Tab-separated table of C-alpha atoms in Angstrom:
chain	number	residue	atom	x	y	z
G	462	UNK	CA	156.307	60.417	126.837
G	463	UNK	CA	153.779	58.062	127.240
G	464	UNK	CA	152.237	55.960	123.977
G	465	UNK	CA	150.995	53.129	126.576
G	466	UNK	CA	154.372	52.982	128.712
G	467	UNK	CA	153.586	52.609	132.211
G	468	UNK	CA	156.205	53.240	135.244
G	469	UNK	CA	155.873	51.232	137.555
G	470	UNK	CA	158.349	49.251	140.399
G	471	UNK	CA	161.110	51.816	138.732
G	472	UNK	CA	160.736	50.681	135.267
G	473	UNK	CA	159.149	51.570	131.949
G	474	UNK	CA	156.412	48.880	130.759
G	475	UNK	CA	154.352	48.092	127.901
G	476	UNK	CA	152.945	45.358	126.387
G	477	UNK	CA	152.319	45.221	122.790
G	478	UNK	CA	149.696	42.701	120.686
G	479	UNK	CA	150.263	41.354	117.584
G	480	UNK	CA	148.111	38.913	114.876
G	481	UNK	CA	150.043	36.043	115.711
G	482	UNK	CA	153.765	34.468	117.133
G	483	UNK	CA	155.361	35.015	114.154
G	484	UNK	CA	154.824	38.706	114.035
G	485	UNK	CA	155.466	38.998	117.593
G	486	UNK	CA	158.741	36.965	117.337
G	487	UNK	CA	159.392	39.497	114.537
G	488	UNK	CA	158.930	42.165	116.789
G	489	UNK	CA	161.014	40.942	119.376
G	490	UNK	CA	164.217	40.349	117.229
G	491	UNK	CA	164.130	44.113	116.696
G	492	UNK	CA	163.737	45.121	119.786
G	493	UNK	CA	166.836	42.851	120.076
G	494	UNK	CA	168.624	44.645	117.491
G	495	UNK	CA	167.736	48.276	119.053
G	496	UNK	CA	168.964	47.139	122.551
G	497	UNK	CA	172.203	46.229	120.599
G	498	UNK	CA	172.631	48.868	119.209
G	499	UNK	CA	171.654	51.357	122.158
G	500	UNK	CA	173.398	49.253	124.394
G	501	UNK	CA	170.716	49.142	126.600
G	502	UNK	CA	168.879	45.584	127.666
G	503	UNK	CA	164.972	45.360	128.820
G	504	UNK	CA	163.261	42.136	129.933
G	505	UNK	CA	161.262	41.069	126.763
G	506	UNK	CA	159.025	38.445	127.305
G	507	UNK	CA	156.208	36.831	125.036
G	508	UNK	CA	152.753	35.702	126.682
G	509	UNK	CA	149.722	34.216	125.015
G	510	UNK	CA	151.840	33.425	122.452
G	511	UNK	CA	150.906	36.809	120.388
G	512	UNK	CA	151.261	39.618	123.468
G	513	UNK	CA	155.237	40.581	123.695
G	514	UNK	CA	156.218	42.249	127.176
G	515	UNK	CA	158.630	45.089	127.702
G	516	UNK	CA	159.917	46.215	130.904
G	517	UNK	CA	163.005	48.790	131.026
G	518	UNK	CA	165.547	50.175	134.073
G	519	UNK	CA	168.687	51.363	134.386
G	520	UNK	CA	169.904	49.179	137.050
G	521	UNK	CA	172.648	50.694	138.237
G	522	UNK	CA	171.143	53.917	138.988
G	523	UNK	CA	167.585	51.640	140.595
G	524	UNK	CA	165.249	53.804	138.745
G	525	UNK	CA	163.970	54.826	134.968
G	526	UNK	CA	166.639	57.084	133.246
G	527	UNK	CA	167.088	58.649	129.834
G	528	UNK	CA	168.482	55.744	128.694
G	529	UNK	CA	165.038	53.652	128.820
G	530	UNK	CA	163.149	56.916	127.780
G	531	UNK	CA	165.013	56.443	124.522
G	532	UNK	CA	164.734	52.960	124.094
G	533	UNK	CA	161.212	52.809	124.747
G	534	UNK	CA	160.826	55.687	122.048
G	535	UNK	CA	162.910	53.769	119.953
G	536	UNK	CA	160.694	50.306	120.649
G	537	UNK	CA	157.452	52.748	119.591
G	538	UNK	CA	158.808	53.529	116.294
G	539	UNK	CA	158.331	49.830	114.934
């Protein structure tokens, strides 16, 4: 898996660029609704007002699992 996702400080990272804050709020609230759903919770952040930051860990286990693999292969299917 990669499509852009970097590991780093045990997590899964990626930050995605959209036309403007409404598409990237957009994007956001769906990433919202997959981490629902999977039960699974990255930091999201937006930046520059049109760049939307991902960062995924399992915490209890202190390092990436299959359980951000999937979400971030979820994420990449908007």
């Amino acid at each position: 898996m990669n499509n852009n996702w970097t590991e780093e400080n045990n997590a899964l990272q990626k930050t995605f660029e959209f036309k403007d804050f409404k598409e990237a709020l957009a994007f956001v609230n769906r990433v919202g609704e997959i981490a629902e759903r999977l039960q699974h919770h990255p930091d999201v952040g937006i930046k520059d007002y049109k760049k939307v930051f991902i960062s995924t860990t399992t915490h209890e286990a202190g390092e990436v699992t299959g359980k951000d693999r999937e979400l971030a292969a979820e994420i990449d299917k908007i």
